[in-house]
Each structure stands twice: as C-alpha cells, then as structure tokens.
Amino acid sequence: MSLPVLIDCDTGIDDAIALTYLAARADVSISGIVSTAGNVDLPTVHRNNLALSELLGIDAPVCRGADQPLVQPLMTADDTHGASGLGDAVLPPTTRTEDPRAGAQLWVDTARAHPGEVVGLVLGPHTNLALALEIEPELPRLLRRLHIMGGAINHRGNTGATSEWNIAVDPEAAQRVLAAFTDAPTRPVMGALEATETVRFTQETLDRLIALAADTGHPVATILVDALRFYFAFHEADGFGWSAHVHDPLVAAHAVTGDFAATRSLAVDVELAGTLTRGQTVGDELGRWGRQPNLELLTDVRPEDFIEHLLGVLEQGLSA
Ligand code: RIB
Ligand code: CA
C-alpha cells in the first residue's frame, strides 16, 4: 500500500531534488503538487513543477497557488536558485497541463477525498495551506499528518538574522498554520534549519549525480547537476565553501520513512511584529507560555546516512 503525499513547494533546487526522490519511491503515491510562490515567482515555480512532473512521470494534478503571500509583497531568491528557480538547468518545454483548481482547493479536495490518509508536505511558504484552512478548517483532522521544512529554533536565520526563508516569505501564513494545527491528532513535524543545514552536499555528492547523468542520460539527472552547480556557487559566495545546504529532501525522506532524524516536542510560534525578528520561529523551551507543545522538531539528524540513502534512491529511480 503506497503512502499518499501532497507536496506544496516553491521549486527551487532542493524542492526539485525532493520531488525526484518522492517520485522514485514505489511506496509513495504523489496525490498532487501545489505550486507556491517563494524561491521564484509563481509562474516560474509552476512551470518547473509541470515540467518536472512530466519528466518524472508523476501522474498527479499540479495546481497553481496564490501569486502573493497573505500580507507582505512577494520576495524571491533569484540569487540562490537562479531566475529560473533551477539555476543554470535548461528545462525542455512541457506538454503537461495544469489542473485548473487553485492550489488551496487541491489541499482541501485531496484531504476530503481520503480522510486520515494523506501526508501533507510543505517545502515552501505556507501561503496556500493557510488559504486551504480558510476553505476547510477541518484540514488538520482530515490529513494523516503534516511535515514542514521551515523555521530556525535557537539558530540563526538564512533570510533575516533570525528568520528562515519559507517562514520569512509569508509569516502570517505560517503563524496561521501553526495555530490551526495546534489541536491536530498528530503534531506537525518541522524540519528547521538547525536540522536541515546538517545535510551538506559536497563535490563528492555532486560527482555521484554527474556520473548518474552520464550513465543514464536521464534529463532530470542533468537538470539537478546544472541546478546544483549554481546552488554551490551561491553557497560559496555566502561563505560556506563549494557546497550546498540541501533542506527539502531531508524533510521529505523523514516524512515517508520516519528515519534519518529523531524528534522532540516544543511549543513554537511565529514572530509577526518584531522590527528585527519578524518571521522568526520562536520555541518556548522553558514553558513560559503555558502552552502545550504544537510541533515535533527534527533533531539528531544522521546526515551521512541520509545522503547515501538519497543518492541510492535517486540512482535507482533515474536509472529505471
Ligand atoms: O530555507 C530553505 C527553504 O527555503 C527550502 O525549502 C528552500 O527551497 C527554500 O524554499
Ligand atoms: Ca523549498
């Protein structure tokens, strides 16, 4: 029995790796893809999702989300992911057509159609999940569970001094999602920067993907290599050396395997008013708020094991 997963992403280089990983797993059934504006603007994210879905043989609806965050104007990360969202990769034109529903509606329809079965996976800003909650407040009880890549708990930000990208793009949406899922039957799992930044691709990782592209000629392998070279150059310019923090695939793999990291419970909320800290995910480590924990945070990541697992699944999936 395969696990149904709805993916909400702002594709994006690491989103593309996560999509490829999930498409390669025979025990995962991708129920749908929601395109969310973030790393790049909505039309570009959506084009990437449509093209990758076709190249990966993902037979699932791909729906366009909102083109702006709930409150603040959209900011994009062209320096990080390139104007295309996939660095220097060249995507072939796609014949894949979008599902006409709004992304928020796809969340609602998918959860209602399979109550208690679908794993929600948010790899970008929370804009469309927040909009889906306005349509269907019962979503936290209709989903099997929710996994989020986002936030930074007692860890510097990668966007503001204290904010992580997916939360920083739409803090109001993230705050609404955390509030709505507070009473969910199972607490959402959050892979925040202190966990995901332990997953660091090096030239050795890139060489494995270069070999995969050469051995298979699979277009997605070439796309990932060309995208990652751009991503490495960004990280090098940012002072991290010729390498890349690859965030989304860890959260995706943990969502479907429960492996490669542990979790700890914590009450977390999103700062909306801070002049220096807007978008920060704040964890109440000492229970000062008197609230029950509302999240399971990824901890104790096993990065080497995970990277080997990820490469193995990608090699198996793109060689088939
Ligand atoms: O902060 C990292 C997150 O922001 C990742 O999901 C990356 O794709 C970007 O969306
Ligand atoms: Ca992402």
Short mmCIF file of C-alpha atoms and ligand atoms in Angstrom, two decimals:
data_model
loop_
_atom_site.label_atom_id
_atom_site.label_comp_id
_atom_site.label_asym_id
_atom_site.label_seq_id
_atom_site.Cartn_x
_atom_site.Cartn_y
_atom_site.Cartn_z
CA MET A 1 0.00 0.00 0.00
CA SER A 2 1.69 3.25 -1.08
CA LEU A 3 1.61 6.36 1.09
CA PRO A 4 -0.32 9.29 -0.44
CA VAL A 5 1.64 12.54 -0.20
CA LEU A 6 0.51 16.04 -1.22
CA ILE A 7 3.52 18.25 -1.95
CA ASP A 8 3.33 22.05 -1.62
CA CYS A 9 6.60 23.51 -2.90
CA ASP A 10 8.33 26.59 -4.31
CA THR A 11 10.51 24.70 -6.83
CA GLY A 12 13.51 25.61 -6.29
CA ILE A 13 16.59 23.47 -6.47
CA ASP A 14 16.18 21.46 -3.28
CA ASP A 15 12.44 21.18 -3.92
CA ALA A 16 13.32 19.56 -7.27
CA ILE A 17 15.55 17.04 -5.54
CA ALA A 18 12.74 16.24 -3.09
CA LEU A 19 10.24 15.79 -5.94
CA THR A 20 12.65 13.46 -7.74
CA TYR A 21 13.21 11.47 -4.54
CA LEU A 22 9.49 11.05 -3.86
CA ALA A 23 8.74 10.16 -7.48
CA ALA A 24 11.40 7.43 -7.29
CA ARG A 25 9.86 5.73 -4.27
CA ALA A 26 7.49 2.92 -5.18
CA ASP A 27 5.96 3.11 -1.69
CA VAL A 28 4.89 6.74 -2.21
CA SER A 29 1.93 7.92 -4.26
CA ILE A 30 2.09 11.63 -5.07
CA SER A 31 -1.51 12.81 -4.70
CA GLY A 32 -0.86 16.26 -6.05
CA ILE A 33 1.54 19.18 -6.28
CA VAL A 34 0.73 22.74 -5.20
CA SER A 35 2.89 25.46 -6.74
CA THR A 36 3.66 28.17 -4.17
CA ALA A 37 5.49 31.41 -4.90
CA GLY A 38 8.72 31.70 -2.97
CA ASN A 39 12.16 30.86 -4.33
CA VAL A 40 10.96 32.32 -7.61
CA ASP A 41 7.64 33.80 -8.73
CA LEU A 42 4.53 31.69 -9.15
CA PRO A 43 4.59 31.23 -12.95
CA THR A 44 8.19 30.02 -12.77
CA VAL A 45 7.56 27.65 -9.84
CA HIS A 46 4.51 26.32 -11.67
CA ARG A 47 6.41 25.80 -14.92
CA ASN A 48 9.11 23.93 -13.01
CA ASN A 49 6.55 21.69 -11.30
CA LEU A 50 4.74 20.93 -14.57
CA ALA A 51 7.96 20.15 -16.44
CA LEU A 52 9.43 18.01 -13.64
CA SER A 53 6.13 16.15 -13.24
CA GLU A 54 6.24 15.22 -16.91
CA LEU A 55 9.91 14.23 -16.89
CA LEU A 56 9.45 12.18 -13.72
CA GLY A 57 6.22 10.54 -14.82
CA ILE A 58 4.30 11.98 -11.88
CA ASP A 59 0.65 11.40 -12.77
CA ALA A 60 -0.95 13.82 -10.32
CA PRO A 61 -2.71 17.18 -10.50
CA VAL A 62 -0.40 20.20 -10.46
CA CYS A 63 -2.23 23.30 -9.26
CA ARG A 64 -1.28 26.96 -9.23
CA GLY A 65 -1.32 28.61 -5.83
CA ALA A 66 -1.69 32.27 -4.94
CA ASP A 67 0.81 34.61 -6.59
CA GLN A 68 1.38 36.69 -3.45
CA PRO A 69 1.78 36.00 0.29
CA LEU A 70 -1.18 36.78 2.57
CA VAL A 71 0.05 40.20 3.69
CA GLN A 72 3.54 41.27 2.62
CA PRO A 73 4.67 41.57 -1.03
CA LEU A 74 6.39 38.53 -2.53
CA MET A 75 10.16 38.37 -2.22
CA THR A 76 12.06 35.84 -4.31
CA ALA A 77 15.56 34.29 -4.08
CA ASP A 78 16.90 34.58 -7.61
CA ASP A 79 20.44 34.83 -6.20
CA THR A 80 20.04 31.45 -4.51
CA HIS A 81 18.04 29.42 -7.02
CA GLY A 82 18.52 31.49 -10.19
CA ALA A 83 15.82 33.37 -12.08
CA SER A 84 14.58 30.01 -13.39
CA GLY A 85 14.40 28.51 -9.91
CA LEU A 86 16.68 25.70 -11.12
CA GLY A 87 19.97 27.54 -11.51
CA ASP A 88 21.52 27.07 -14.93
CA ALA A 89 19.46 23.99 -15.78
CA VAL A 90 17.61 24.06 -19.10
CA LEU A 91 14.10 22.66 -18.84
CA PRO A 92 12.57 21.23 -22.02
CA PRO A 93 9.18 22.68 -22.95
CA THR A 94 6.44 20.78 -21.18
CA THR A 95 3.21 19.40 -22.60
CA ARG A 96 1.90 18.76 -19.09
CA THR A 97 -1.23 20.86 -18.45
CA GLU A 98 -2.16 22.25 -15.08
CA ASP A 99 -5.20 21.19 -13.11
CA PRO A 100 -7.45 24.27 -13.17
CA ARG A 101 -8.19 24.20 -9.45
CA ALA A 102 -6.45 26.65 -7.12
CA GLY A 103 -3.68 25.16 -5.01
CA ALA A 104 -5.67 25.74 -1.84
CA GLN A 105 -8.59 23.82 -3.33
CA LEU A 106 -6.31 20.89 -4.17
CA TRP A 107 -5.31 20.68 -0.49
CA VAL A 108 -8.98 20.58 0.52
CA ASP A 109 -10.20 18.19 -2.19
CA THR A 110 -7.33 15.75 -1.64
CA ALA A 111 -7.78 15.62 2.13
CA ARG A 112 -11.58 15.32 1.90
CA ALA A 113 -11.33 12.53 -0.69
CA HIS A 114 -9.03 10.42 1.51
CA PRO A 115 -9.74 11.38 5.14
CA GLY A 116 -6.92 10.46 7.51
CA GLU A 117 -4.71 9.04 4.75
CA VAL A 118 -2.78 11.88 3.08
CA VAL A 119 0.55 13.19 4.33
CA GLY A 120 0.88 16.93 3.71
CA LEU A 121 4.43 18.08 2.88
CA VAL A 122 5.16 21.83 2.80
CA LEU A 123 8.56 22.65 1.29
CA GLY A 124 7.92 26.34 0.63
CA PRO A 125 5.97 29.22 2.17
CA HIS A 126 2.67 28.37 3.88
CA THR A 127 0.50 30.71 1.81
CA ASN A 128 -1.66 28.08 0.11
CA LEU A 129 -2.04 25.84 3.13
CA ALA A 130 -3.26 28.88 5.08
CA LEU A 131 -5.75 29.63 2.29
CA ALA A 132 -6.85 25.98 2.32
CA LEU A 133 -7.55 26.24 6.05
CA GLU A 134 -9.93 29.13 5.34
CA ILE A 135 -11.87 26.84 2.98
CA GLU A 136 -11.71 23.77 5.22
CA PRO A 137 -10.92 24.40 8.93
CA GLU A 138 -11.09 20.63 9.49
CA LEU A 139 -7.96 20.09 7.38
CA PRO A 140 -5.76 19.28 10.43
CA ARG A 141 -8.11 16.40 11.21
CA LEU A 142 -8.54 15.31 7.59
CA LEU A 143 -4.80 14.96 6.90
CA ARG A 144 -2.84 11.96 8.19
CA ARG A 145 -0.08 14.32 9.34
CA LEU A 146 1.80 17.43 8.22
CA HIS A 147 5.54 17.78 7.59
CA ILE A 148 7.12 21.20 7.16
CA MET A 149 10.52 22.36 6.00
CA GLY A 150 10.89 25.72 7.69
CA GLY A 151 11.92 27.75 10.68
CA ALA A 152 15.05 28.03 12.79
CA ILE A 153 14.89 27.26 16.50
CA ASN A 154 17.71 28.78 18.59
CA HIS A 155 19.65 29.01 15.30
CA ARG A 156 20.49 31.93 13.05
CA GLY A 157 18.25 32.59 10.10
CA ASN A 158 19.16 32.22 6.44
CA THR A 159 16.95 35.08 5.30
CA GLY A 160 16.75 37.67 8.11
CA ALA A 161 19.11 37.50 11.05
CA THR A 162 16.65 35.19 12.82
CA SER A 163 14.23 34.08 10.07
CA GLU A 164 14.27 31.12 7.71
CA TRP A 165 13.13 31.59 4.09
CA ASN A 166 9.85 29.63 3.96
CA ILE A 167 8.58 31.38 7.07
CA ALA A 168 10.04 34.79 6.16
CA VAL A 169 8.25 34.91 2.80
CA ASP A 170 4.84 34.62 4.47
CA PRO A 171 5.00 34.84 8.28
CA GLU A 172 1.25 35.39 8.67
CA ALA A 173 0.53 32.18 6.77
CA ALA A 174 2.98 30.20 8.89
CA GLN A 175 1.52 31.59 12.10
CA ARG A 176 -2.00 30.67 10.98
CA VAL A 177 -0.92 27.15 10.00
CA LEU A 178 0.79 26.51 13.35
CA ALA A 179 -2.26 27.85 15.19
CA ALA A 180 -4.69 25.73 13.16
CA PHE A 181 -2.65 22.52 13.61
CA THR A 182 -2.20 23.01 17.35
CA ASP A 183 -5.04 20.56 18.02
CA ALA A 184 -4.27 18.21 15.15
CA PRO A 185 -4.46 14.50 16.09
CA THR A 186 -0.72 14.22 15.39
CA ARG A 187 1.60 17.18 15.84
CA PRO A 188 3.17 18.56 12.64
CA VAL A 189 6.82 17.68 12.14
CA MET A 190 9.08 20.66 11.44
CA GLY A 191 12.49 20.30 9.82
CA ALA A 192 14.09 23.62 10.71
CA LEU A 193 17.49 24.98 9.70
CA GLU A 194 19.33 23.56 12.71
CA ALA A 195 18.39 20.14 11.37
CA THR A 196 18.41 20.62 7.60
CA GLU A 197 21.71 22.51 7.44
CA THR A 198 23.46 19.38 8.69
CA VAL A 199 22.74 17.96 5.22
CA ARG A 200 25.58 19.45 3.19
CA PHE A 201 26.25 18.37 -0.38
CA THR A 202 29.93 18.45 -1.39
CA GLN A 203 31.71 17.90 -4.71
CA GLU A 204 31.69 14.18 -3.86
CA THR A 205 27.87 14.27 -3.78
CA LEU A 206 27.79 16.25 -6.99
CA ASP A 207 30.16 13.76 -8.63
CA ARG A 208 27.70 10.93 -7.89
CA LEU A 209 24.95 12.88 -9.66
CA ILE A 210 27.25 13.79 -12.55
CA ALA A 211 28.01 10.09 -13.00
CA LEU A 212 24.29 9.29 -12.81
CA ALA A 213 23.54 11.80 -15.55
CA ALA A 214 26.37 10.41 -17.71
CA ASP A 215 25.39 6.78 -17.13
CA THR A 216 21.65 7.18 -17.64
CA GLY A 217 21.24 10.25 -19.80
CA HIS A 218 18.12 10.95 -17.73
CA PRO A 219 17.20 14.62 -18.29
CA VAL A 220 16.32 15.16 -14.62
CA ALA A 221 19.79 13.99 -13.54
CA THR A 222 21.31 16.62 -15.82
CA ILE A 223 18.85 19.24 -14.57
CA LEU A 224 19.78 18.51 -10.94
CA VAL A 225 23.52 18.70 -11.70
CA ASP A 226 23.21 22.02 -13.55
CA ALA A 227 20.94 23.39 -10.84
CA LEU A 228 23.26 22.25 -8.02
CA ARG A 229 26.34 23.83 -9.60
CA PHE A 230 24.52 27.19 -9.38
CA TYR A 231 23.45 26.40 -5.80
CA PHE A 232 27.05 25.50 -4.83
CA ALA A 233 28.29 28.80 -6.25
CA PHE A 234 25.73 30.70 -4.18
CA HIS A 235 26.81 28.92 -1.00
CA GLU A 236 30.47 29.54 -1.82
CA ALA A 237 29.75 33.26 -2.28
CA ASP A 238 27.86 33.20 1.02
CA GLY A 239 30.98 31.91 2.82
CA PHE A 240 30.06 28.22 3.12
CA GLY A 241 32.63 26.94 0.63
CA TRP A 242 31.91 24.94 -2.54
CA SER A 243 28.94 23.03 -1.09
CA ALA A 244 25.20 23.31 -0.59
CA HIS A 245 22.70 23.05 2.23
CA VAL A 246 20.00 20.77 0.86
CA HIS A 247 16.95 21.29 3.04
CA ASP A 248 13.76 19.89 1.45
CA PRO A 249 14.82 16.27 0.70
CA LEU A 250 15.59 15.54 4.37
CA VAL A 251 12.08 16.60 5.43
CA ALA A 252 10.56 14.62 2.54
CA ALA A 253 12.54 11.48 3.39
CA HIS A 254 11.74 11.69 7.09
CA ALA A 255 8.05 12.20 6.21
CA VAL A 256 7.88 8.91 4.30
CA THR A 257 10.40 6.81 6.26
CA GLY A 258 10.45 8.25 9.79
CA ASP A 259 14.20 7.72 9.54
CA PHE A 260 17.41 9.83 9.49
CA ALA A 261 16.41 12.06 12.40
CA ALA A 262 14.71 12.00 15.78
CA THR A 263 12.12 14.49 17.00
CA ARG A 264 11.44 16.49 20.14
CA SER A 265 8.21 18.25 21.17
CA LEU A 266 8.15 22.02 21.53
CA ALA A 267 5.69 24.91 21.62
CA VAL A 268 6.59 27.15 18.68
CA ASP A 269 5.06 30.35 17.35
CA VAL A 270 5.95 32.91 14.68
CA GLU A 271 7.01 36.50 15.43
CA LEU A 272 5.00 38.92 13.28
CA ALA A 273 5.71 42.33 14.85
CA GLY A 274 9.44 42.30 15.59
CA THR A 275 11.37 45.01 13.76
CA LEU A 276 14.50 42.87 13.81
CA THR A 277 12.85 39.46 14.23
CA ARG A 278 9.74 39.38 12.03
CA GLY A 279 9.37 35.83 10.66
CA GLN A 280 11.36 34.22 13.47
CA THR A 281 10.08 30.87 14.72
CA VAL A 282 10.28 31.15 18.49
CA GLY A 283 10.46 27.98 20.63
CA ASP A 284 9.29 28.09 24.25
CA GLU A 285 11.97 25.83 25.69
CA LEU A 286 11.11 26.55 29.35
CA GLY A 287 7.32 26.51 29.04
CA ARG A 288 6.92 30.22 29.85
CA TRP A 289 3.82 30.49 27.64
CA GLY A 290 1.93 27.77 29.46
CA ARG A 291 1.05 26.18 26.13
CA GLN A 292 1.23 22.51 25.15
CA PRO A 293 3.84 21.64 22.51
CA ASN A 294 2.42 22.12 19.00
CA LEU A 295 5.30 20.76 16.91
CA GLU A 296 7.72 17.85 16.66
CA LEU A 297 11.10 19.30 15.68
CA LEU A 298 13.63 17.22 13.79
CA THR A 299 16.78 16.61 15.87
CA ASP A 300 19.84 14.33 15.86
CA VAL A 301 19.99 14.13 12.08
CA ARG A 302 22.20 11.41 10.57
CA PRO A 303 23.36 13.40 7.52
CA GLU A 304 25.83 10.90 6.05
CA ASP A 305 23.32 8.04 6.23
CA PHE A 306 20.67 10.29 4.75
CA ILE A 307 22.79 11.50 1.83
CA GLU A 308 23.77 7.92 0.99
CA HIS A 309 20.10 6.91 1.15
CA LEU A 310 19.04 9.88 -1.00
CA LEU A 311 21.66 9.17 -3.67
CA GLY A 312 20.72 5.49 -3.70
CA VAL A 313 17.04 6.28 -4.27
CA LEU A 314 17.84 8.88 -6.95
CA GLU A 315 20.20 6.44 -8.71
CA GLN A 316 17.64 3.69 -8.60
CA GLY A 317 14.78 5.97 -9.69
CA LEU A 318 16.57 7.72 -12.54
CA SER A 319 18.17 4.53 -13.83
CA ALA A 320 14.86 2.71 -14.23
O1 RIB B 1 15.26 27.88 3.90
C1 RIB B 1 15.29 26.80 3.00
C2 RIB B 1 13.98 26.64 2.32
O2 RIB B 1 13.70 27.82 1.56
C3 RIB B 1 13.96 25.50 1.30
O3 RIB B 1 12.66 24.99 1.21
C4 RIB B 1 14.33 26.18 0.01
O4 RIB B 1 13.80 25.52 -1.14
C5 RIB B 1 13.66 27.50 0.17
O5 RIB B 1 12.29 27.35 -0.21
CA CA B 2 11.54 24.90 -0.94
#
